mmCIF file of C-alpha atoms in Angstrom:
data_model
loop_
_atom_site.group_PDB
_atom_site.id
_atom_site.type_symbol
_atom_site.label_atom_id
_atom_site.label_comp_id
_atom_site.label_asym_id
_atom_site.label_seq_id
_atom_site.Cartn_x
_atom_site.Cartn_y
_atom_site.Cartn_z
ATOM 1 C CA UNK A 1 100.133 122.256 144.318
ATOM 2 C CA UNK A 2 102.428 123.959 146.792
ATOM 3 C CA UNK A 3 106.131 124.208 147.566
ATOM 4 C CA UNK A 4 105.562 125.145 151.226
ATOM 5 C CA UNK A 5 106.361 121.632 152.446
ATOM 6 C CA UNK A 6 109.569 121.285 150.445
ATOM 7 C CA UNK A 7 112.764 121.424 152.437
ATOM 8 C CA UNK A 8 114.869 121.739 149.264
ATOM 9 C CA UNK A 9 113.116 124.831 147.891
ATOM 10 C CA UNK A 10 116.370 126.791 147.511
ATOM 11 C CA UNK A 11 117.639 123.999 145.310
ATOM 12 C CA UNK A 12 114.355 123.446 143.454
ATOM 13 C CA UNK A 13 113.999 127.061 142.317
ATOM 14 C CA UNK A 14 117.504 127.062 140.836
ATOM 15 C CA UNK A 15 119.294 125.589 137.857
ATOM 16 C CA UNK A 16 120.905 122.290 138.968
ATOM 17 C CA UNK A 17 124.688 122.256 138.652
ATOM 18 C CA UNK A 18 126.157 118.783 138.050
ATOM 19 C CA UNK A 19 129.786 117.655 138.022
ATOM 20 C CA UNK A 20 131.508 114.323 137.494
ATOM 21 C CA UNK A 21 134.386 114.029 139.943
ATOM 22 C CA UNK A 22 136.945 111.298 139.455
ATOM 23 C CA UNK A 23 138.138 111.687 143.039
ATOM 24 C CA UNK A 24 137.254 113.515 146.242
ATOM 25 C CA UNK A 25 137.560 117.187 145.363
ATOM 26 C CA UNK A 26 137.056 120.683 146.710
ATOM 27 C CA UNK A 27 134.810 122.810 144.500
ATOM 28 C CA UNK A 28 135.109 126.607 144.769
ATOM 29 C CA UNK A 29 132.297 128.553 143.116
ATOM 30 C CA UNK A 30 132.961 132.130 141.955
ATOM 31 C CA UNK A 31 130.737 134.831 140.472
ATOM 32 C CA UNK A 32 132.692 137.726 138.920
ATOM 33 C CA UNK A 33 135.653 136.876 141.143
ATOM 34 C CA UNK A 34 133.539 136.689 144.316
ATOM 35 C CA UNK A 35 133.619 133.403 146.204
ATOM 36 C CA UNK A 36 130.055 132.136 146.687
ATOM 37 C CA UNK A 37 130.707 128.674 148.096
ATOM 38 C CA UNK A 38 133.493 126.223 148.848
ATOM 39 C CA UNK A 39 133.043 122.633 149.990
ATOM 40 C CA UNK A 40 134.222 119.057 149.452
ATOM 41 C CA UNK A 41 132.376 116.501 147.353
ATOM 42 C CA UNK A 42 132.973 112.776 147.047
ATOM 43 C CA UNK A 43 133.915 111.055 143.772
ATOM 44 C CA UNK A 44 131.131 110.390 141.273
ATOM 45 C CA UNK A 45 128.246 112.316 139.752
ATOM 46 C CA UNK A 46 127.496 115.142 142.166
ATOM 47 C CA UNK A 47 124.870 117.891 142.245
ATOM 48 C CA UNK A 48 126.318 121.017 143.824
ATOM 49 C CA UNK A 49 124.581 122.600 146.812
ATOM 50 C CA UNK A 50 123.393 126.010 145.540
ATOM 51 C CA UNK A 51 121.131 126.917 148.475
ATOM 52 C CA UNK A 52 123.389 129.815 149.525
ATOM 53 C CA UNK A 53 123.664 131.341 146.027
ATOM 54 C CA UNK A 54 121.926 134.712 145.526
ATOM 55 C CA UNK A 55 118.911 135.141 143.249
ATOM 56 C CA UNK A 56 119.503 136.155 139.647
ATOM 57 C CA UNK A 57 121.008 134.843 136.434
ATOM 58 C CA UNK A 58 124.774 134.766 136.055
ATOM 59 C CA UNK A 59 127.798 132.690 135.036
ATOM 60 C CA UNK A 60 129.559 130.786 137.804
ATOM 61 C CA UNK A 61 133.162 129.641 137.595
ATOM 62 C CA UNK A 62 133.759 126.222 139.186
ATOM 63 C CA UNK A 63 137.350 125.667 140.303
ATOM 64 C CA UNK A 64 137.829 121.976 141.070
ATOM 65 C CA UNK A 65 140.809 120.902 143.173
ATOM 66 C CA UNK A 66 141.253 117.123 143.320
ATOM 67 C CA UNK A 67 142.589 115.195 146.296
ATOM 68 C CA UNK A 68 145.674 114.194 144.287
ATOM 69 C CA UNK A 69 146.499 117.824 143.384
ATOM 70 C CA UNK A 70 144.815 118.028 139.966
ATOM 71 C CA UNK A 71 143.021 121.295 139.143
ATOM 72 C CA UNK A 72 140.486 122.244 136.495
ATOM 73 C CA UNK A 73 138.085 125.115 135.832
ATOM 74 C CA UNK A 74 134.597 125.018 134.351
ATOM 75 C CA UNK A 75 131.979 127.720 133.699
ATOM 76 C CA UNK A 76 128.231 127.128 133.905
ATOM 77 C CA UNK A 77 125.177 129.388 133.673
ATOM 78 C CA UNK A 78 123.068 129.608 136.831
ATOM 79 C CA UNK A 79 119.529 130.936 137.390
ATOM 80 C CA UNK A 80 117.572 131.242 140.623
ATOM 81 C CA UNK A 81 114.178 132.906 140.841
ATOM 82 C CA UNK A 82 111.542 132.367 143.506
ATOM 83 C CA UNK A 83 109.035 133.918 141.086
ATOM 84 C CA UNK A 84 109.365 130.811 138.939
ATOM 85 C CA UNK A 85 108.140 127.334 139.872
ATOM 86 C CA UNK A 86 110.701 124.519 140.085
ATOM 87 C CA UNK A 87 111.624 123.108 136.693
ATOM 88 C CA UNK A 88 109.552 120.060 135.768
ATOM 89 C CA UNK A 89 107.045 120.780 138.538
ATOM 90 C CA UNK A 90 104.189 123.007 137.280
ATOM 91 C CA UNK A 91 102.200 124.872 139.907
ATOM 92 C CA UNK A 92 98.424 125.088 139.792
ATOM 93 C CA UNK A 93 95.538 125.898 142.109
ATOM 94 C CA UNK A 94 91.731 125.978 142.105
ATOM 95 C CA UNK A 95 89.467 127.802 144.545
ATOM 96 C CA UNK A 96 85.678 128.000 144.444
ATOM 97 C CA UNK A 97 82.964 129.396 146.685
ATOM 98 C CA UNK A 98 79.879 131.544 147.015
ATOM 99 C CA UNK A 99 79.479 135.242 147.730
ATOM 100 C CA UNK A 100 77.498 136.402 150.745
ATOM 101 C CA UNK A 101 75.451 139.476 151.519
ATOM 102 C CA UNK A 102 76.744 140.367 154.954
ATOM 103 C CA UNK A 103 79.171 139.363 157.659
ATOM 104 C CA UNK A 104 77.194 141.064 160.451
ATOM 105 C CA UNK A 105 75.158 137.995 161.301
ATOM 106 C CA UNK A 106 76.250 134.970 163.280
ATOM 107 C CA UNK A 107 76.125 132.778 160.194
ATOM 108 C CA UNK A 108 76.895 133.891 156.613
ATOM 109 C CA UNK A 109 73.954 134.702 154.348
ATOM 110 C CA UNK A 110 74.819 133.365 150.908
ATOM 111 C CA UNK A 111 73.332 135.191 147.944
ATOM 112 C CA UNK A 112 73.891 132.335 145.486
ATOM 113 C CA UNK A 113 76.605 134.087 143.528
ATOM 114 C CA UNK A 114 79.432 131.799 142.428
ATOM 115 C CA UNK A 115 83.096 132.617 142.758
ATOM 116 C CA UNK A 116 85.995 130.832 141.050
ATOM 117 C CA UNK A 117 89.741 131.395 141.000
ATOM 118 C CA UNK A 118 92.277 129.193 139.178
ATOM 119 C CA UNK A 119 95.873 129.539 138.051
ATOM 120 C CA UNK A 120 98.727 127.672 136.402
ATOM 121 C CA UNK A 121 102.440 128.393 136.013
ATOM 122 C CA UNK A 122 105.346 126.410 134.661
ATOM 123 C CA UNK A 123 109.031 126.887 133.963
ATOM 124 C CA UNK A 124 109.622 126.342 130.251
ATOM 125 C CA UNK A 125 113.393 126.728 130.433
ATOM 126 C CA UNK A 126 115.851 127.545 133.180
ATOM 127 C CA UNK A 127 115.383 131.263 132.468
ATOM 128 C CA UNK A 128 111.767 131.373 131.193
ATOM 129 C CA UNK A 129 108.419 130.807 132.935
ATOM 130 C CA UNK A 130 104.809 131.402 131.842
ATOM 131 C CA UNK A 131 101.673 131.763 133.928
ATOM 132 C CA UNK A 132 97.914 132.130 133.455
ATOM 133 C CA UNK A 133 95.101 132.968 135.849
ATOM 134 C CA UNK A 134 91.307 132.903 135.618
ATOM 135 C CA UNK A 135 88.846 134.653 137.949
ATOM 136 C CA UNK A 136 85.035 134.575 137.901
ATOM 137 C CA UNK A 137 82.699 136.515 140.174
ATOM 138 C CA UNK A 138 79.240 138.045 139.880
ATOM 139 C CA UNK A 139 78.912 137.200 136.193
ATOM 140 C CA UNK A 140 82.287 138.671 135.199
ATOM 141 C CA UNK A 141 85.233 136.602 133.962
ATOM 142 C CA UNK A 142 88.848 137.738 133.827
ATOM 143 C CA UNK A 143 91.736 135.946 132.128
ATOM 144 C CA UNK A 144 95.318 137.096 132.480
ATOM 145 C CA UNK A 145 98.549 135.597 131.237
ATOM 146 C CA UNK A 146 102.216 136.532 131.188
ATOM 147 C CA UNK A 147 105.825 135.427 130.817
ATOM 148 C CA UNK A 148 108.850 135.974 133.039
ATOM 149 C CA UNK A 149 112.427 135.964 131.694
ATOM 150 C CA UNK A 150 115.611 136.065 133.784
ATOM 151 C CA UNK A 151 118.916 136.731 132.044
ATOM 152 C CA UNK A 152 122.396 137.495 133.237
ATOM 153 C CA UNK A 153 121.999 141.273 133.553
ATOM 154 C CA UNK A 154 118.277 141.798 133.173
ATOM 155 C CA UNK A 155 114.891 140.330 133.983
ATOM 156 C CA UNK A 156 111.461 141.095 132.546
ATOM 157 C CA UNK A 157 107.850 140.161 133.221
ATOM 158 C CA UNK A 158 105.129 141.066 130.733
ATOM 159 C CA UNK A 159 101.444 140.222 131.109
ATOM 160 C CA UNK A 160 98.058 141.063 129.604
ATOM 161 C CA UNK A 161 94.482 140.811 130.911
ATOM 162 C CA UNK A 162 91.005 140.616 129.332
ATOM 163 C CA UNK A 163 87.534 140.461 130.859
ATOM 164 C CA UNK A 164 84.130 139.380 129.572
ATOM 165 C CA UNK A 165 82.905 142.978 130.054
ATOM 166 C CA UNK A 166 85.430 144.374 127.573
ATOM 167 C CA UNK A 167 87.959 145.479 130.211
ATOM 168 C CA UNK A 168 91.644 145.110 129.450
ATOM 169 C CA UNK A 169 94.953 145.583 131.175
ATOM 170 C CA UNK A 170 98.703 145.139 130.976
ATOM 171 C CA UNK A 171 101.626 144.737 133.359
ATOM 172 C CA UNK A 172 105.322 145.323 132.761
ATOM 173 C CA UNK A 173 107.998 144.707 135.362
ATOM 174 C CA UNK A 174 111.719 144.513 134.800
ATOM 175 C CA UNK A 175 115.211 145.322 135.990
ATOM 176 C CA UNK A 176 118.611 145.993 134.441
ATOM 177 C CA UNK A 177 121.880 145.554 136.325
ATOM 178 C CA UNK A 178 124.780 147.150 134.474
ATOM 179 C CA UNK A 179 128.349 147.548 135.683
ATOM 180 C CA UNK A 180 127.781 151.287 136.155
ATOM 181 C CA UNK A 181 124.089 151.610 136.946
ATOM 182 C CA UNK A 182 120.917 149.765 137.966
ATOM 183 C CA UNK A 183 117.433 150.453 136.615
ATOM 184 C CA UNK A 184 114.006 149.107 137.520
ATOM 185 C CA UNK A 185 110.500 149.697 136.169
ATOM 186 C CA UNK A 186 107.065 148.510 137.354
ATOM 187 C CA UNK A 187 104.014 149.594 135.337
ATOM 188 C CA UNK A 188 100.440 148.339 135.284
ATOM 189 C CA UNK A 189 97.461 149.812 133.472
ATOM 190 C CA UNK A 190 93.814 148.719 133.632
ATOM 191 C CA UNK A 191 91.056 150.153 131.433
ATOM 192 C CA UNK A 192 87.485 149.446 132.568
ATOM 193 C CA UNK A 193 84.966 149.615 129.720
ATOM 194 C CA UNK A 194 82.126 151.063 131.841
ATOM 195 C CA UNK A 195 84.202 153.447 133.943
ATOM 196 C CA UNK A 196 83.111 154.542 136.500
ATOM 197 C CA UNK A 197 81.531 151.274 137.622
ATOM 198 C CA UNK A 198 78.423 151.488 139.866
ATOM 199 C CA UNK A 199 79.333 150.346 143.355
ATOM 200 C CA UNK A 200 79.307 146.569 143.696
ATOM 201 C CA UNK A 201 81.115 144.911 146.581
ATOM 202 C CA UNK A 202 81.787 141.845 144.398
ATOM 203 C CA UNK A 203 83.069 143.754 141.360
ATOM 204 C CA UNK A 204 86.478 142.520 140.264
ATOM 205 C CA UNK A 205 87.422 145.775 138.527
ATOM 206 C CA UNK A 206 85.917 148.947 139.987
ATOM 207 C CA UNK A 207 87.784 151.674 138.100
ATOM 208 C CA UNK A 208 90.431 152.321 135.501
ATOM 209 C CA UNK A 209 93.885 153.131 136.800
ATOM 210 C CA UNK A 210 97.520 153.576 135.828
ATOM 211 C CA UNK A 211 100.152 152.877 138.444
ATOM 212 C CA UNK A 212 103.885 152.676 137.994
ATOM 213 C CA UNK A 213 107.358 153.602 139.132
ATOM 214 C CA UNK A 214 110.837 153.720 137.610
ATOM 215 C CA UNK A 215 114.189 154.038 139.359
ATOM 216 C CA UNK A 216 117.749 154.615 138.167
ATOM 217 C CA UNK A 217 120.770 154.290 140.448
ATOM 218 C CA UNK A 218 124.259 155.326 139.365
ATOM 219 C CA UNK A 219 127.646 156.127 140.957
ATOM 220 C CA UNK A 220 129.066 159.650 140.870
ATOM 221 C CA UNK A 221 132.693 159.201 141.850
ATOM 222 C CA UNK A 222 132.590 158.047 145.467
ATOM 223 C CA UNK A 223 128.977 159.182 145.763
ATOM 224 C CA UNK A 224 125.726 157.703 144.504
ATOM 225 C CA UNK A 225 122.623 159.194 142.894
ATOM 226 C CA UNK A 226 119.153 157.647 142.798
ATOM 227 C CA UNK A 227 116.431 159.002 140.482
ATOM 228 C CA UNK A 228 112.805 157.935 140.796
ATOM 229 C CA UNK A 229 109.599 158.650 138.876
ATOM 230 C CA UNK A 230 106.126 157.690 140.089
ATOM 231 C CA UNK A 231 102.597 157.826 138.672
ATOM 232 C CA UNK A 232 99.256 156.900 140.271
ATOM 233 C CA UNK A 233 96.154 157.882 138.296
ATOM 234 C CA UNK A 234 92.679 156.767 139.378
ATOM 235 C CA UNK A 235 89.153 158.135 139.444
ATOM 236 C CA UNK A 236 89.862 160.550 142.313
ATOM 237 C CA UNK A 237 93.663 160.527 142.243
ATOM 238 C CA UNK A 238 96.193 162.028 139.867
ATOM 239 C CA UNK A 239 99.678 161.833 141.338
ATOM 240 C CA UNK A 240 102.848 162.293 139.334
ATOM 241 C CA UNK A 241 106.217 162.968 140.912
ATOM 242 C CA UNK A 242 109.939 163.008 140.232
ATOM 243 C CA UNK A 243 112.405 162.490 143.052
ATOM 244 C CA UNK A 244 116.096 162.071 143.730
ATOM 245 C CA UNK A 245 118.417 160.953 146.517
ATOM 246 C CA UNK A 246 122.109 161.816 146.699
ATOM 247 C CA UNK A 247 124.489 160.068 149.084
ATOM 248 C CA UNK A 248 128.140 160.924 149.701
ATOM 249 C CA UNK A 249 130.610 159.601 152.256
ATOM 250 C CA UNK A 250 132.413 162.360 154.168
ATOM 251 C CA UNK A 251 134.440 160.456 156.765
ATOM 252 C CA UNK A 252 135.340 156.860 157.643
ATOM 253 C CA UNK A 253 137.534 155.801 160.542
ATOM 254 C CA UNK A 254 137.253 152.575 162.502
ATOM 255 C CA UNK A 255 133.663 152.413 163.759
ATOM 256 C CA UNK A 256 132.764 156.026 162.936
ATOM 257 C CA UNK A 257 131.217 157.144 159.652
ATOM 258 C CA UNK A 258 129.776 160.486 158.523
ATOM 259 C CA UNK A 259 127.645 160.761 155.373
ATOM 260 C CA UNK A 260 125.925 163.623 153.569
ATOM 261 C CA UNK A 261 122.427 163.083 152.159
ATOM 262 C CA UNK A 262 120.336 165.253 149.854
ATOM 263 C CA UNK A 263 116.774 164.281 148.909
ATOM 264 C CA UNK A 264 114.121 166.048 146.874
ATOM 265 C CA UNK A 265 110.741 165.501 145.294
ATOM 266 C CA UNK A 266 108.748 167.429 142.706
ATOM 267 C CA UNK A 267 105.056 166.649 142.318
ATOM 268 C CA UNK A 268 101.676 168.151 141.567
ATOM 269 C CA UNK A 269 100.599 168.401 145.214
ATOM 270 C CA UNK A 270 103.824 169.388 146.967
ATOM 271 C CA UNK A 271 107.527 169.950 146.427
ATOM 272 C CA UNK A 272 110.275 169.513 148.983
ATOM 273 C CA UNK A 273 114.035 169.277 149.358
ATOM 274 C CA UNK A 274 115.944 167.986 152.349
ATOM 275 C CA UNK A 275 119.619 168.073 153.293
ATOM 276 C CA UNK A 276 121.201 166.339 156.250
ATOM 277 C CA UNK A 277 124.156 164.576 157.807
ATOM 278 C CA UNK A 278 124.089 161.006 159.096
ATOM 279 C CA UNK A 279 126.573 160.119 161.847
ATOM 280 C CA UNK A 280 126.986 156.462 162.776
ATOM 281 C CA UNK A 281 129.212 154.736 165.293
ATOM 282 C CA UNK A 282 129.412 151.082 166.208
ATOM 283 C CA UNK A 283 131.611 148.937 168.414
ATOM 284 C CA UNK A 284 130.931 145.299 169.049
ATOM 285 C CA UNK A 285 127.204 144.840 169.665
ATOM 286 C CA UNK A 286 126.454 148.540 170.287
ATOM 287 C CA UNK A 287 125.643 151.185 167.693
ATOM 288 C CA UNK A 288 124.562 154.828 167.720
ATOM 289 C CA UNK A 289 123.105 156.812 164.824
ATOM 290 C CA UNK A 290 122.218 160.528 164.609
ATOM 291 C CA UNK A 291 120.601 162.278 161.639
ATOM 292 C CA UNK A 292 120.061 166.046 161.825
ATOM 293 C CA UNK A 293 118.531 167.558 158.672
ATOM 294 C CA UNK A 294 116.707 170.590 157.275
ATOM 295 C CA UNK A 295 113.664 170.347 155.010
ATOM 296 C CA UNK A 296 112.084 173.022 152.830
ATOM 297 C CA UNK A 297 108.550 172.269 151.648
ATOM 298 C CA UNK A 298 106.228 174.021 149.236
ATOM 299 C CA UNK A 299 102.571 172.969 149.377
ATOM 300 C CA UNK A 300 99.486 173.815 147.326
ATOM 301 C CA UNK A 301 98.811 177.543 147.155
ATOM 302 C CA UNK A 302 102.508 178.420 147.165
ATOM 303 C CA UNK A 303 102.943 178.302 150.966
ATOM 304 C CA UNK A 304 106.555 177.671 151.988
ATOM 305 C CA UNK A 305 107.799 176.059 155.167
ATOM 306 C CA UNK A 306 111.290 175.291 156.403
ATOM 307 C CA UNK A 307 111.840 173.091 159.421
ATOM 308 C CA UNK A 308 114.670 171.327 161.209
ATOM 309 C CA UNK A 309 114.406 167.662 162.129
ATOM 310 C CA UNK A 310 116.468 165.316 164.218
ATOM 311 C CA UNK A 311 116.372 161.654 165.122
ATOM 312 C CA UNK A 312 118.783 159.416 166.988
ATOM 313 C CA UNK A 313 119.026 155.679 167.686
ATOM 314 C CA UNK A 314 120.868 153.519 170.157
ATOM 315 C CA UNK A 315 120.902 149.758 169.591
ATOM 316 C CA UNK A 316 122.504 147.003 171.606
ATOM 317 C CA UNK A 317 122.247 143.245 171.894
ATOM 318 C CA UNK A 318 123.616 140.618 174.264
ATOM 319 C CA UNK A 319 122.937 137.061 175.425
ATOM 320 C CA UNK A 320 120.832 136.931 178.597
ATOM 321 C CA UNK A 321 120.589 133.332 179.767
ATOM 322 C CA UNK A 322 117.277 131.648 178.982
ATOM 323 C CA UNK A 323 115.944 134.784 177.319
ATOM 324 C CA UNK A 324 118.418 134.160 174.544
ATOM 325 C CA UNK A 325 119.667 137.187 172.638
ATOM 326 C CA UNK A 326 118.168 140.408 173.990
ATOM 327 C CA UNK A 327 117.880 143.354 171.596
ATOM 328 C CA UNK A 328 117.549 146.792 173.192
ATOM 329 C CA UNK A 329 116.949 150.072 171.390
ATOM 330 C CA UNK A 330 116.270 153.679 172.305
ATOM 331 C CA UNK A 331 114.853 156.182 169.832
ATOM 332 C CA UNK A 332 114.421 159.978 169.896
ATOM 333 C CA UNK A 333 112.989 162.216 167.182
ATOM 334 C CA UNK A 334 111.902 165.843 167.000
ATOM 335 C CA UNK A 335 110.448 168.263 164.445
ATOM 336 C CA UNK A 336 108.027 171.171 164.495
ATOM 337 C CA UNK A 337 104.885 169.033 164.679
ATOM 338 C CA UNK A 338 105.971 165.953 166.643
ATOM 339 C CA UNK A 339 108.446 164.811 169.276
ATOM 340 C CA UNK A 340 108.879 161.167 170.163
ATOM 341 C CA UNK A 341 110.926 159.134 172.602
ATOM 342 C CA UNK A 342 110.651 155.376 173.053
ATOM 343 C CA UNK A 343 112.452 152.286 174.337
ATOM 344 C CA UNK A 344 112.144 148.786 172.878
ATOM 345 C CA UNK A 345 113.036 145.275 174.085
ATOM 346 C CA UNK A 346 113.163 142.156 171.883
ATOM 347 C CA UNK A 347 114.212 138.852 173.549
ATOM 348 C CA UNK A 348 114.597 136.014 171.051
ATOM 349 C CA UNK A 349 113.698 133.049 173.323
ATOM 350 C CA UNK A 350 110.688 134.448 175.141
ATOM 351 C CA UNK A 351 107.036 134.446 174.001
ATOM 352 C CA UNK A 352 106.808 138.225 174.510
ATOM 353 C CA UNK A 353 109.048 138.929 171.529
ATOM 354 C CA UNK A 354 108.615 142.687 171.227
ATOM 355 C CA UNK A 355 107.712 145.364 173.785
ATOM 356 C CA UNK A 356 107.831 149.130 173.228
ATOM 357 C CA UNK A 357 107.121 152.029 175.591
ATOM 358 C CA UNK A 358 107.087 155.598 174.350
ATOM 359 C CA UNK A 359 106.019 159.195 174.873
ATOM 360 C CA UNK A 360 105.097 161.623 172.111
ATOM 361 C CA UNK A 361 104.083 165.235 171.698
ATOM 362 C CA UNK A 362 102.026 166.466 168.753
ATOM 363 C CA UNK A 363 100.017 169.550 167.826
ATOM 364 C CA UNK A 364 97.013 167.862 169.452
ATOM 365 C CA UNK A 365 98.616 167.142 172.827
ATOM 366 C CA UNK A 366 100.922 164.689 174.539
ATOM 367 C CA UNK A 367 100.441 161.042 175.392
ATOM 368 C CA UNK A 368 102.264 157.920 176.476
ATOM 369 C CA UNK A 369 101.823 154.711 174.529
ATOM 370 C CA UNK A 370 102.877 151.098 174.643
ATOM 371 C CA UNK A 371 102.897 148.278 172.125
ATOM 372 C CA UNK A 372 103.497 144.573 172.554
ATOM 373 C CA UNK A 373 103.777 141.808 170.006
ATOM 374 C CA UNK A 374 103.949 138.096 170.683
ATOM 375 C CA UNK A 375 104.876 135.494 168.096
ATOM 376 C CA UNK A 376 106.259 132.116 169.073
ATOM 377 C CA UNK A 377 106.147 128.431 168.223
ATOM 378 C CA UNK A 378 104.990 125.436 170.265
ATOM 379 C CA UNK A 379 106.205 121.875 169.699
ATOM 380 C CA UNK A 380 104.717 118.828 171.424
ATOM 381 C CA UNK A 381 105.969 115.295 171.110
ATOM 382 C CA UNK A 382 105.861 112.236 173.374
ATOM 383 C CA UNK A 383 104.125 114.205 176.107
ATOM 384 C CA UNK A 384 106.708 116.999 176.210
ATOM 385 C CA UNK A 385 106.006 120.598 175.186
ATOM 386 C CA UNK A 386 108.575 123.190 174.197
ATOM 387 C CA UNK A 387 108.099 126.931 173.549
ATOM 388 C CA UNK A 388 110.378 128.409 170.906
ATOM 389 C CA UNK A 389 111.125 131.901 169.666
ATOM 390 C CA UNK A 390 109.398 133.868 166.895
ATOM 391 C CA UNK A 391 110.539 131.400 164.260
ATOM 392 C CA UNK A 392 107.932 129.066 162.827
ATOM 393 C CA UNK A 393 107.962 125.775 160.980
ATOM 394 C CA UNK A 394 105.516 124.067 158.641
ATOM 395 C CA UNK A 395 104.903 120.360 158.929
ATOM 396 C CA UNK A 396 102.841 117.816 157.010
ATOM 397 C CA UNK A 397 101.442 114.368 157.804
#
């Protein structure tokens, strides 16, 4: 099953909000005092349009103003998560095939090995979903299952995995949104029974690994501090690091802003700290940004290096007839090992949607480069063809 053909997906992934209105009324929807939506509904049983509501789980206050002047207020709990299937519509899939020895030949050479992949997920309640997945390949089976919970200030996914070879694994992903801070964690650990596994291109699990990250963001007066921890342990990798980012506003006036940034990272392979100033100015459709900074780095062996860096942007956009909205940008950067200068054009109503021309200098020499990207849509009906911009649509018969 798939939700790709549904035009009401924003509604389907959310808790439905129903109201009985005795008369034509305006319904204002608030979250923590912030107006999310305001529109008129006719008398009768009405389902509110929640397509513009942000993801998450929170209370919404519905302020109902009737045509005759009556007013009433009602509070309901709302959940939207695109990680959950629509309520009452379980999602499932089944894929099967055969493995092949090589892709070098004109036609595939099948080796007779079977391959199977199946999954199922369903929303048990508005704020709770469960999922399971089964994979088979080259004589090995893997089953994994988990549950996802979304609450008003936190969300959590927890899953476990087993294999027919005695392998096991776990996954933990969650976030906490407090009034004063935000925290997020993502951790997954896989233990392979016969680690290291002899090379097999069809092996589902090739090595044990632990991979995860945790972040904590908090205000410090008018400034903000972000702390981050990271781990990535595999057969030939053992990375652990602690980092921070500090941001403080120095000046604000009309379209001009000046901010101070301080970033650092401490790890097994290298340590570095970087301080800089970010200057931004914008007026109408034009903006300029400059970011000079100094970085001190300590690599393996105790070697120290301090270097200055600088980058600057200019961005502008305007409507240019049949080309639609034309985005123009100019970029310059410079440090001890690399200098770069490039220009970029992005028309919205032209098949050539992105073109970039640049010149760079590195320790290995200098060279000019160009890059082009084309993404557009074609519609044909009743003998007429139309080329659109980089947007795309899905249709079904």
